[in-house]
PDB file of C-alpha atoms in Angstrom:
ATOM      1  CA  LYS A 100     -35.635  -9.883 -78.505  1.00  0.00           C
ATOM      2  CA  ALA A 101     -34.414 -10.193 -74.927  1.00  0.00           C
ATOM      3  CA  GLY A 102     -30.672  -9.967 -74.363  1.00  0.00           C
ATOM      4  CA  VAL A 103     -28.405 -12.146 -72.281  1.00  0.00           C
ATOM      5  CA  THR A 104     -29.564 -12.176 -68.677  1.00  0.00           C
ATOM      6  CA  GLN A 105     -27.232 -12.814 -65.790  1.00  0.00           C
ATOM      7  CA  THR A 106     -28.211 -13.320 -62.185  1.00  0.00           C
ATOM      8  CA  PRO A 107     -27.450 -12.228 -59.603  1.00  0.00           C
ATOM      9  CA  ARG A 108     -26.008  -8.885 -60.651  1.00  0.00           C
ATOM     10  CA  TYR A 109     -24.151  -8.323 -57.400  1.00  0.00           C
ATOM     11  CA  LEU A 110     -23.154 -10.602 -54.591  1.00  0.00           C
ATOM     12  CA  ILE A 111     -20.847 -10.647 -51.633  1.00  0.00           C
ATOM     13  CA  LYS A 112     -19.343 -13.824 -50.265  1.00  0.00           C
ATOM     14  CA  THR A 113     -16.651 -14.712 -47.761  1.00  0.00           C
ATOM     15  CA  ARG A 114     -13.562 -16.789 -48.324  1.00  0.00           C
ATOM     16  CA  GLY A 115     -14.202 -20.495 -48.409  1.00  0.00           C
ATOM     17  CA  GLN A 116     -17.806 -20.192 -49.529  1.00  0.00           C
ATOM     18  CA  GLN A 117     -19.055 -21.239 -52.916  1.00  0.00           C
ATOM     19  CA  VAL A 118     -21.108 -19.340 -55.463  1.00  0.00           C
ATOM     20  CA  THR A 119     -23.315 -20.188 -58.427  1.00  0.00           C
ATOM     21  CA  LEU A 120     -23.933 -17.689 -61.212  1.00  0.00           C
ATOM     22  CA  SER A 121     -26.617 -18.058 -63.823  1.00  0.00           C
ATOM     23  CA  CYS A 122     -26.837 -17.030 -67.462  1.00  0.00           C
ATOM     24  CA  SER A 123     -29.828 -17.111 -69.791  1.00  0.00           C
ATOM     25  CA  PRO A 124     -28.702 -16.704 -73.398  1.00  0.00           C
ATOM     26  CA  ILE A 125     -30.589 -15.060 -76.210  1.00  0.00           C
ATOM     27  CA  SER A 126     -33.331 -17.312 -77.504  1.00  0.00           C
ATOM     28  CA  GLY A 127     -31.959 -19.587 -80.231  1.00  0.00           C
ATOM     29  CA  HIS A 128     -28.332 -19.233 -79.192  1.00  0.00           C
ATOM     30  CA  ARG A 129     -26.720 -22.565 -78.378  1.00  0.00           C
ATOM     31  CA  SER A 130     -23.258 -21.408 -77.392  1.00  0.00           C
ATOM     32  CA  VAL A 131     -22.533 -19.853 -74.008  1.00  0.00           C
ATOM     33  CA  SER A 132     -19.140 -18.606 -72.888  1.00  0.00           C
ATOM     34  CA  TRP A 133     -17.987 -17.262 -69.560  1.00  0.00           C
ATOM     35  CA  TYR A 134     -15.309 -14.660 -68.897  1.00  0.00           C
ATOM     36  CA  GLN A 135     -13.734 -13.264 -65.773  1.00  0.00           C
ATOM     37  CA  GLN A 136     -12.872  -9.573 -65.806  1.00  0.00           C
ATOM     38  CA  THR A 137     -10.508  -8.041 -63.258  1.00  0.00           C
ATOM     39  CA  PRO A 138      -8.556  -4.766 -63.294  1.00  0.00           C
ATOM     40  CA  GLY A 139      -5.252  -6.624 -63.225  1.00  0.00           C
ATOM     41  CA  GLN A 140      -5.788  -9.511 -65.624  1.00  0.00           C
ATOM     42  CA  GLY A 141      -8.430  -7.999 -67.853  1.00  0.00           C
ATOM     43  CA  LEU A 142     -10.866 -10.296 -69.636  1.00  0.00           C
ATOM     44  CA  GLN A 143      -9.996 -13.956 -69.353  1.00  0.00           C
ATOM     45  CA  PHE A 144     -11.851 -16.851 -70.922  1.00  0.00           C
ATOM     46  CA  LEU A 145     -13.231 -19.373 -68.469  1.00  0.00           C
ATOM     47  CA  PHE A 146     -15.153 -21.907 -70.536  1.00  0.00           C
ATOM     48  CA  GLU A 147     -17.524 -22.393 -73.434  1.00  0.00           C
ATOM     49  CA  TYR A 148     -20.521 -24.648 -73.749  1.00  0.00           C
ATOM     50  CA  PHE A 149     -22.358 -25.731 -76.848  1.00  0.00           C
ATOM     51  CA  SER A 150     -25.412 -27.993 -76.776  1.00  0.00           C
ATOM     52  CA  GLU A 151     -24.730 -28.990 -73.165  1.00  0.00           C
ATOM     53  CA  THR A 152     -21.113 -29.970 -73.867  1.00  0.00           C
ATOM     54  CA  GLN A 153     -18.056 -28.101 -72.707  1.00  0.00           C
ATOM     55  CA  ARG A 154     -16.276 -27.196 -75.902  1.00  0.00           C
ATOM     56  CA  ASN A 155     -13.379 -25.240 -74.508  1.00  0.00           C
ATOM     57  CA  LYS A 156     -11.829 -24.367 -71.182  1.00  0.00           C
ATOM     58  CA  GLY A 157      -9.503 -21.602 -70.118  1.00  0.00           C
ATOM     59  CA  ASN A 158      -6.596 -21.775 -67.721  1.00  0.00           C
ATOM     60  CA  PHE A 159      -8.429 -21.674 -64.417  1.00  0.00           C
ATOM     61  CA  PRO A 160      -8.236 -24.049 -61.445  1.00  0.00           C
ATOM     62  CA  GLY A 161     -10.725 -26.837 -60.976  1.00  0.00           C
ATOM     63  CA  ARG A 162     -12.616 -24.731 -58.428  1.00  0.00           C
ATOM     64  CA  PHE A 163     -14.238 -23.097 -61.425  1.00  0.00           C
ATOM     65  CA  SER A 164     -16.818 -25.258 -63.110  1.00  0.00           C
ATOM     66  CA  GLY A 165     -19.833 -24.827 -65.279  1.00  0.00           C
ATOM     67  CA  ARG A 166     -22.629 -26.572 -67.049  1.00  0.00           C
ATOM     68  CA  GLN A 167     -25.241 -25.960 -69.672  1.00  0.00           C
ATOM     69  CA  PHE A 168     -28.803 -27.191 -69.630  1.00  0.00           C
ATOM     70  CA  SER A 169     -30.948 -28.452 -72.478  1.00  0.00           C
ATOM     71  CA  ASN A 170     -32.604 -25.030 -72.812  1.00  0.00           C
ATOM     72  CA  SER A 171     -29.095 -23.517 -73.298  1.00  0.00           C
ATOM     73  CA  ARG A 172     -29.161 -21.758 -69.931  1.00  0.00           C
ATOM     74  CA  SER A 173     -25.823 -22.008 -68.206  1.00  0.00           C
ATOM     75  CA  GLU A 174     -24.466 -21.864 -64.708  1.00  0.00           C
ATOM     76  CA  MET A 175     -20.975 -21.470 -63.404  1.00  0.00           C
ATOM     77  CA  ASN A 176     -19.823 -22.406 -59.954  1.00  0.00           C
ATOM     78  CA  VAL A 177     -16.812 -21.330 -57.965  1.00  0.00           C
ATOM     79  CA  SER A 178     -16.030 -23.356 -54.884  1.00  0.00           C
ATOM     80  CA  THR A 179     -13.792 -22.488 -51.949  1.00  0.00           C
ATOM     81  CA  LEU A 180     -13.749 -18.830 -52.832  1.00  0.00           C
ATOM     82  CA  GLU A 181     -10.538 -16.847 -52.565  1.00  0.00           C
ATOM     83  CA  LEU A 182     -10.073 -13.097 -52.351  1.00  0.00           C
ATOM     84  CA  GLY A 183      -8.648 -13.135 -55.869  1.00  0.00           C
ATOM     85  CA  ASP A 184     -11.911 -14.453 -57.243  1.00  0.00           C
ATOM     86  CA  SER A 185     -13.454 -11.022 -56.784  1.00  0.00           C
ATOM     87  CA  ALA A 186     -14.321  -9.986 -60.309  1.00  0.00           C
ATOM     88  CA  LEU A 187     -16.990  -9.228 -62.848  1.00  0.00           C
ATOM     89  CA  TYR A 188     -18.133 -12.496 -64.410  1.00  0.00           C
ATOM     90  CA  LEU A 189     -19.486 -12.043 -67.899  1.00  0.00           C
ATOM     91  CA  CYS A 190     -21.557 -14.462 -69.890  1.00  0.00           C
ATOM     92  CA  ALA A 191     -21.820 -14.308 -73.668  1.00  0.00           C
ATOM     93  CA  SER A 192     -24.033 -16.196 -76.069  1.00  0.00           C
ATOM     94  CA  SER A 193     -23.875 -16.815 -79.800  1.00  0.00           C
ATOM     95  CA  TYR A 194     -25.322 -19.049 -82.493  1.00  0.00           C
ATOM     96  CA  GLY A 195     -22.257 -21.260 -82.608  1.00  0.00           C
ATOM     97  CA  GLY A 196     -19.904 -22.162 -85.448  1.00  0.00           C
ATOM     98  CA  VAL A 197     -17.476 -19.659 -86.919  1.00  0.00           C
ATOM     99  CA  PRO A 198     -16.085 -17.235 -84.353  1.00  0.00           C
ATOM    100  CA  GLY A 199     -18.408 -14.337 -84.549  1.00  0.00           C
ATOM    101  CA  GLU A 200     -20.485 -11.871 -82.753  1.00  0.00           C
ATOM    102  CA  LEU A 201     -20.790 -12.549 -79.036  1.00  0.00           C
ATOM    103  CA  PHE A 202     -23.690 -11.054 -77.137  1.00  0.00           C
ATOM    104  CA  PHE A 203     -22.701 -10.257 -73.588  1.00  0.00           C
ATOM    105  CA  GLY A 204     -24.753  -9.864 -70.465  1.00  0.00           C
ATOM    106  CA  GLU A 205     -24.145  -7.097 -67.957  1.00  0.00           C
ATOM    107  CA  GLY A 206     -22.275  -9.449 -65.695  1.00  0.00           C
ATOM    108  CA  SER A 207     -22.350 -10.646 -62.127  1.00  0.00           C
ATOM    109  CA  ARG A 208     -20.079  -8.689 -59.838  1.00  0.00           C
ATOM    110  CA  LEU A 209     -18.683 -10.934 -57.136  1.00  0.00           C
ATOM    111  CA  THR A 210     -16.934  -9.545 -54.098  1.00  0.00           C
ATOM    112  CA  VAL A 211     -15.121 -11.978 -51.819  1.00  0.00           C
ATOM    113  CA  LEU A 212     -14.357 -10.732 -48.309  1.00  0.00           C
TER     114      LEU A 212
ATOM    115  CA  ALA B 168       3.972 -12.064 -74.053  1.00  0.00           C
ATOM    116  CA  GLN B 169       0.608 -10.539 -74.711  1.00  0.00           C
ATOM    117  CA  LYS B 170      -1.157 -11.960 -77.723  1.00  0.00           C
ATOM    118  CA  VAL B 171      -3.249  -8.838 -78.157  1.00  0.00           C
ATOM    119  CA  THR B 172      -1.654  -5.559 -77.199  1.00  0.00           C
ATOM    120  CA  GLN B 173      -3.461  -2.300 -76.771  1.00  0.00           C
ATOM    121  CA  ALA B 174      -0.673   0.053 -75.831  1.00  0.00           C
ATOM    122  CA  GLN B 175      -2.929   2.983 -75.030  1.00  0.00           C
ATOM    123  CA  THR B 176      -4.414   2.529 -71.574  1.00  0.00           C
ATOM    124  CA  GLU B 177      -6.381   5.756 -71.543  1.00  0.00           C
ATOM    125  CA  ILE B 178      -7.118   8.425 -74.108  1.00  0.00           C
ATOM    126  CA  SER B 179      -8.897  11.701 -73.505  1.00  0.00           C
ATOM    127  CA  VAL B 180     -10.161  13.854 -76.350  1.00  0.00           C
ATOM    128  CA  VAL B 181     -12.515  16.755 -76.817  1.00  0.00           C
ATOM    129  CA  GLU B 182     -15.745  16.228 -78.685  1.00  0.00           C
ATOM    130  CA  LYS B 183     -15.442  16.308 -82.488  1.00  0.00           C
ATOM    131  CA  GLU B 184     -11.802  15.262 -82.435  1.00  0.00           C
ATOM    132  CA  ASP B 185     -10.792  12.160 -84.349  1.00  0.00           C
ATOM    133  CA  VAL B 186      -9.208   9.393 -82.299  1.00  0.00           C
ATOM    134  CA  THR B 187      -7.422   6.175 -83.241  1.00  0.00           C
ATOM    135  CA  LEU B 188      -7.189   3.184 -80.947  1.00  0.00           C
ATOM    136  CA  ASP B 189      -4.265   0.896 -81.652  1.00  0.00           C
ATOM    137  CA  CYS B 190      -4.252  -2.892 -81.559  1.00  0.00           C
ATOM    138  CA  VAL B 191      -1.357  -5.228 -82.304  1.00  0.00           C
ATOM    139  CA  TYR B 192      -1.865  -8.976 -82.305  1.00  0.00           C
ATOM    140  CA  GLU B 193       0.338 -12.038 -82.420  1.00  0.00           C
ATOM    141  CA  THR B 194      -0.415 -15.421 -83.949  1.00  0.00           C
ATOM    142  CA  ARG B 195       1.272 -17.968 -86.194  1.00  0.00           C
ATOM    143  CA  ASP B 196      -2.032 -19.127 -87.633  1.00  0.00           C
ATOM    144  CA  THR B 197      -2.858 -18.128 -91.180  1.00  0.00           C
ATOM    145  CA  THR B 198      -6.577 -18.199 -90.461  1.00  0.00           C
ATOM    146  CA  TYR B 199      -7.753 -16.103 -87.572  1.00  0.00           C
ATOM    147  CA  TYR B 200     -10.363 -13.531 -86.648  1.00  0.00           C
ATOM    148  CA  LEU B 201     -10.062 -10.085 -85.131  1.00  0.00           C
ATOM    149  CA  PHE B 202     -12.719  -8.179 -83.249  1.00  0.00           C
ATOM    150  CA  TRP B 203     -13.449  -4.893 -81.573  1.00  0.00           C
ATOM    151  CA  TYR B 204     -15.834  -4.615 -78.640  1.00  0.00           C
ATOM    152  CA  LYS B 205     -17.068  -1.602 -76.684  1.00  0.00           C
ATOM    153  CA  GLN B 206     -17.760  -1.716 -72.950  1.00  0.00           C
ATOM    154  CA  PRO B 207     -19.827   1.218 -71.657  1.00  0.00           C
ATOM    155  CA  PRO B 208     -20.095   1.860 -67.902  1.00  0.00           C
ATOM    156  CA  SER B 209     -23.022  -0.567 -67.673  1.00  0.00           C
ATOM    157  CA  GLY B 210     -20.504  -3.379 -68.134  1.00  0.00           C
ATOM    158  CA  GLU B 211     -22.042  -5.161 -71.104  1.00  0.00           C
ATOM    159  CA  LEU B 212     -19.585  -5.638 -73.969  1.00  0.00           C
ATOM    160  CA  VAL B 213     -20.988  -4.690 -77.334  1.00  0.00           C
ATOM    161  CA  PHE B 214     -19.687  -6.209 -80.552  1.00  0.00           C
ATOM    162  CA  LEU B 215     -18.493  -3.677 -83.129  1.00  0.00           C
ATOM    163  CA  ILE B 216     -16.756  -5.592 -85.886  1.00  0.00           C
ATOM    164  CA  ARG B 217     -15.218  -8.908 -86.949  1.00  0.00           C
ATOM    165  CA  ARG B 218     -12.551  -9.362 -89.625  1.00  0.00           C
ATOM    166  CA  ASN B 219     -11.045 -12.592 -90.871  1.00  0.00           C
ATOM    167  CA  SER B 220      -7.393 -12.839 -91.755  1.00  0.00           C
ATOM    168  CA  PHE B 221      -8.043 -13.078 -95.472  1.00  0.00           C
ATOM    169  CA  ASP B 222      -9.907  -9.818 -95.696  1.00  0.00           C
ATOM    170  CA  GLU B 223      -7.600  -6.835 -95.433  1.00  0.00           C
ATOM    171  CA  GLN B 224     -10.048  -4.318 -96.797  1.00  0.00           C
ATOM    172  CA  ASN B 225     -10.563  -1.375 -94.550  1.00  0.00           C
ATOM    173  CA  GLU B 226     -14.098  -0.941 -93.327  1.00  0.00           C
ATOM    174  CA  ILE B 227     -16.133   2.117 -92.552  1.00  0.00           C
ATOM    175  CA  SER B 228     -19.376   2.194 -90.627  1.00  0.00           C
ATOM    176  CA  GLY B 229     -20.658   5.677 -90.010  1.00  0.00           C
ATOM    177  CA  ARG B 230     -18.106   7.470 -87.834  1.00  0.00           C
ATOM    178  CA  TYR B 231     -16.193   4.252 -87.208  1.00  0.00           C
ATOM    179  CA  SER B 232     -13.462   2.864 -89.419  1.00  0.00           C
ATOM    180  CA  TRP B 233     -11.023   0.006 -89.110  1.00  0.00           C
ATOM    181  CA  ASN B 234      -7.582  -0.427 -90.634  1.00  0.00           C
ATOM    182  CA  PHE B 235      -6.351  -4.028 -90.811  1.00  0.00           C
ATOM    183  CA  GLN B 236      -2.706  -4.506 -91.832  1.00  0.00           C
ATOM    184  CA  LYS B 237      -1.327  -8.041 -91.752  1.00  0.00           C
ATOM    185  CA  SER B 238       2.180  -6.792 -92.530  1.00  0.00           C
ATOM    186  CA  THR B 239       2.322  -5.042 -89.170  1.00  0.00           C
ATOM    187  CA  SER B 240      -0.146  -7.343 -87.345  1.00  0.00           C
ATOM    188  CA  SER B 241      -2.296  -4.372 -86.529  1.00  0.00           C
ATOM    189  CA  PHE B 242      -6.024  -3.780 -86.464  1.00  0.00           C
ATOM    190  CA  ASN B 243      -6.591  -0.142 -85.572  1.00  0.00           C
ATOM    191  CA  PHE B 244      -9.910   1.538 -84.896  1.00  0.00           C
ATOM    192  CA  THR B 245     -10.658   5.165 -85.682  1.00  0.00           C
ATOM    193  CA  ILE B 246     -13.593   7.215 -84.465  1.00  0.00           C
ATOM    194  CA  THR B 247     -14.185  10.312 -86.533  1.00  0.00           C
ATOM    195  CA  ALA B 248     -15.759  13.396 -84.957  1.00  0.00           C
ATOM    196  CA  SER B 249     -15.953  11.764 -81.534  1.00  0.00           C
ATOM    197  CA  GLN B 250     -18.985  12.283 -79.315  1.00  0.00           C
ATOM    198  CA  VAL B 251     -19.495  12.078 -75.572  1.00  0.00           C
ATOM    199  CA  VAL B 252     -21.486   8.882 -76.070  1.00  0.00           C
ATOM    200  CA  ASP B 253     -18.333   7.247 -77.446  1.00  0.00           C
ATOM    201  CA  SER B 254     -16.843   7.310 -73.952  1.00  0.00           C
ATOM    202  CA  ALA B 255     -16.218   3.684 -73.017  1.00  0.00           C
ATOM    203  CA  VAL B 256     -13.541   1.046 -72.796  1.00  0.00           C
ATOM    204  CA  TYR B 257     -12.714  -0.474 -76.153  1.00  0.00           C
ATOM    205  CA  PHE B 258     -11.315  -3.961 -76.479  1.00  0.00           C
ATOM    206  CA  CYS B 259      -9.542  -5.586 -79.370  1.00  0.00           C
ATOM    207  CA  ALA B 260      -9.784  -9.386 -79.485  1.00  0.00           C
ATOM    208  CA  LEU B 261      -8.364 -12.329 -81.416  1.00  0.00           C
ATOM    209  CA  SER B 262      -9.639 -15.812 -82.170  1.00  0.00           C
ATOM    210  CA  ALA B 263      -7.020 -18.264 -83.430  1.00  0.00           C
ATOM    211  CA  LYS B 264      -6.788 -22.044 -83.278  1.00  0.00           C
ATOM    212  CA  GLU B 265      -3.260 -21.659 -81.926  1.00  0.00           C
ATOM    213  CA  TYR B 266      -4.870 -20.391 -78.738  1.00  0.00           C
ATOM    214  CA  GLY B 267      -7.741 -22.851 -78.716  1.00  0.00           C
ATOM    215  CA  GLY B 268      -9.935 -20.475 -80.612  1.00  0.00           C
ATOM    216  CA  SER B 269     -13.528 -21.449 -80.979  1.00  0.00           C
ATOM    217  CA  GLN B 270     -16.827 -19.662 -81.251  1.00  0.00           C
ATOM    218  CA  GLY B 271     -16.730 -18.213 -77.776  1.00  0.00           C
ATOM    219  CA  ASN B 272     -13.038 -18.242 -76.907  1.00  0.00           C
ATOM    220  CA  LEU B 273     -11.522 -14.873 -77.645  1.00  0.00           C
ATOM    221  CA  ILE B 274      -8.210 -13.445 -76.469  1.00  0.00           C
ATOM    222  CA  PHE B 275      -8.849  -9.872 -75.390  1.00  0.00           C
ATOM    223  CA  GLY B 276      -6.432  -7.007 -75.097  1.00  0.00           C
ATOM    224  CA  LYS B 277      -6.353  -5.027 -71.847  1.00  0.00           C
ATOM    225  CA  GLY B 278      -8.567  -2.349 -73.335  1.00  0.00           C
ATOM    226  CA  THR B 279      -8.303   1.370 -73.995  1.00  0.00           C
ATOM    227  CA  LYS B 280     -10.435   3.693 -71.934  1.00  0.00           C
ATOM    228  CA  LEU B 281     -11.672   6.541 -74.104  1.00  0.00           C
ATOM    229  CA  SER B 282     -13.021   9.688 -72.493  1.00  0.00           C
ATOM    230  CA  VAL B 283     -14.656  12.238 -74.749  1.00  0.00           C
ATOM    231  CA  LYS B 284     -15.141  15.598 -73.082  1.00  0.00           C
ATOM    232  CA  PRO B 285     -17.834  18.051 -74.255  1.00  0.00           C
TER     233      PRO B 285
END
């Protein structure tokens, strides 16, 4: 079956702009999580959605937001971009429930100039 | 303090050598889960294994084996007879309610980059 799909794969923005990233989970998966990966901080949890509800949120400023649609697809938005937001943003999906196997997409690489 | 520590930043071995990747975790919870993920150059993390805190049995899957020791809070990963295709960054991760653990909220270590030379 198709894996987790993230779009766009690469994008370049300038400071102050906003960006929306999209994630289509594996069919049947109801949980979607987002992570930010940078060389300095490593992998950091952003938020998790389950059945359109935010179930958990990491320690990121309010400029980072997300949502999940009824078909389990998810989007995350970063407003007023800063240089430090340059990162690989990874989306992961799972069935939900007990912490288990996360299926990751290839990520969206954001560069902020 | 780091909740998941992977002290080895980079390891380089020659093909067919055995290699062990270390992972030390920290939590006060009695119920928690540990994971290993592999990230090849394509960027997509691939799940390798999950262990819960009540199961200390070592596990072997082909050339991969895992040693979980609660007494030392360690969950080490060994690749036997390494191959070039094993070259990747390997992450150890922890899910614990103490850290808001839920299905998708994992605490990752900084990763160990493994290079296997032919």
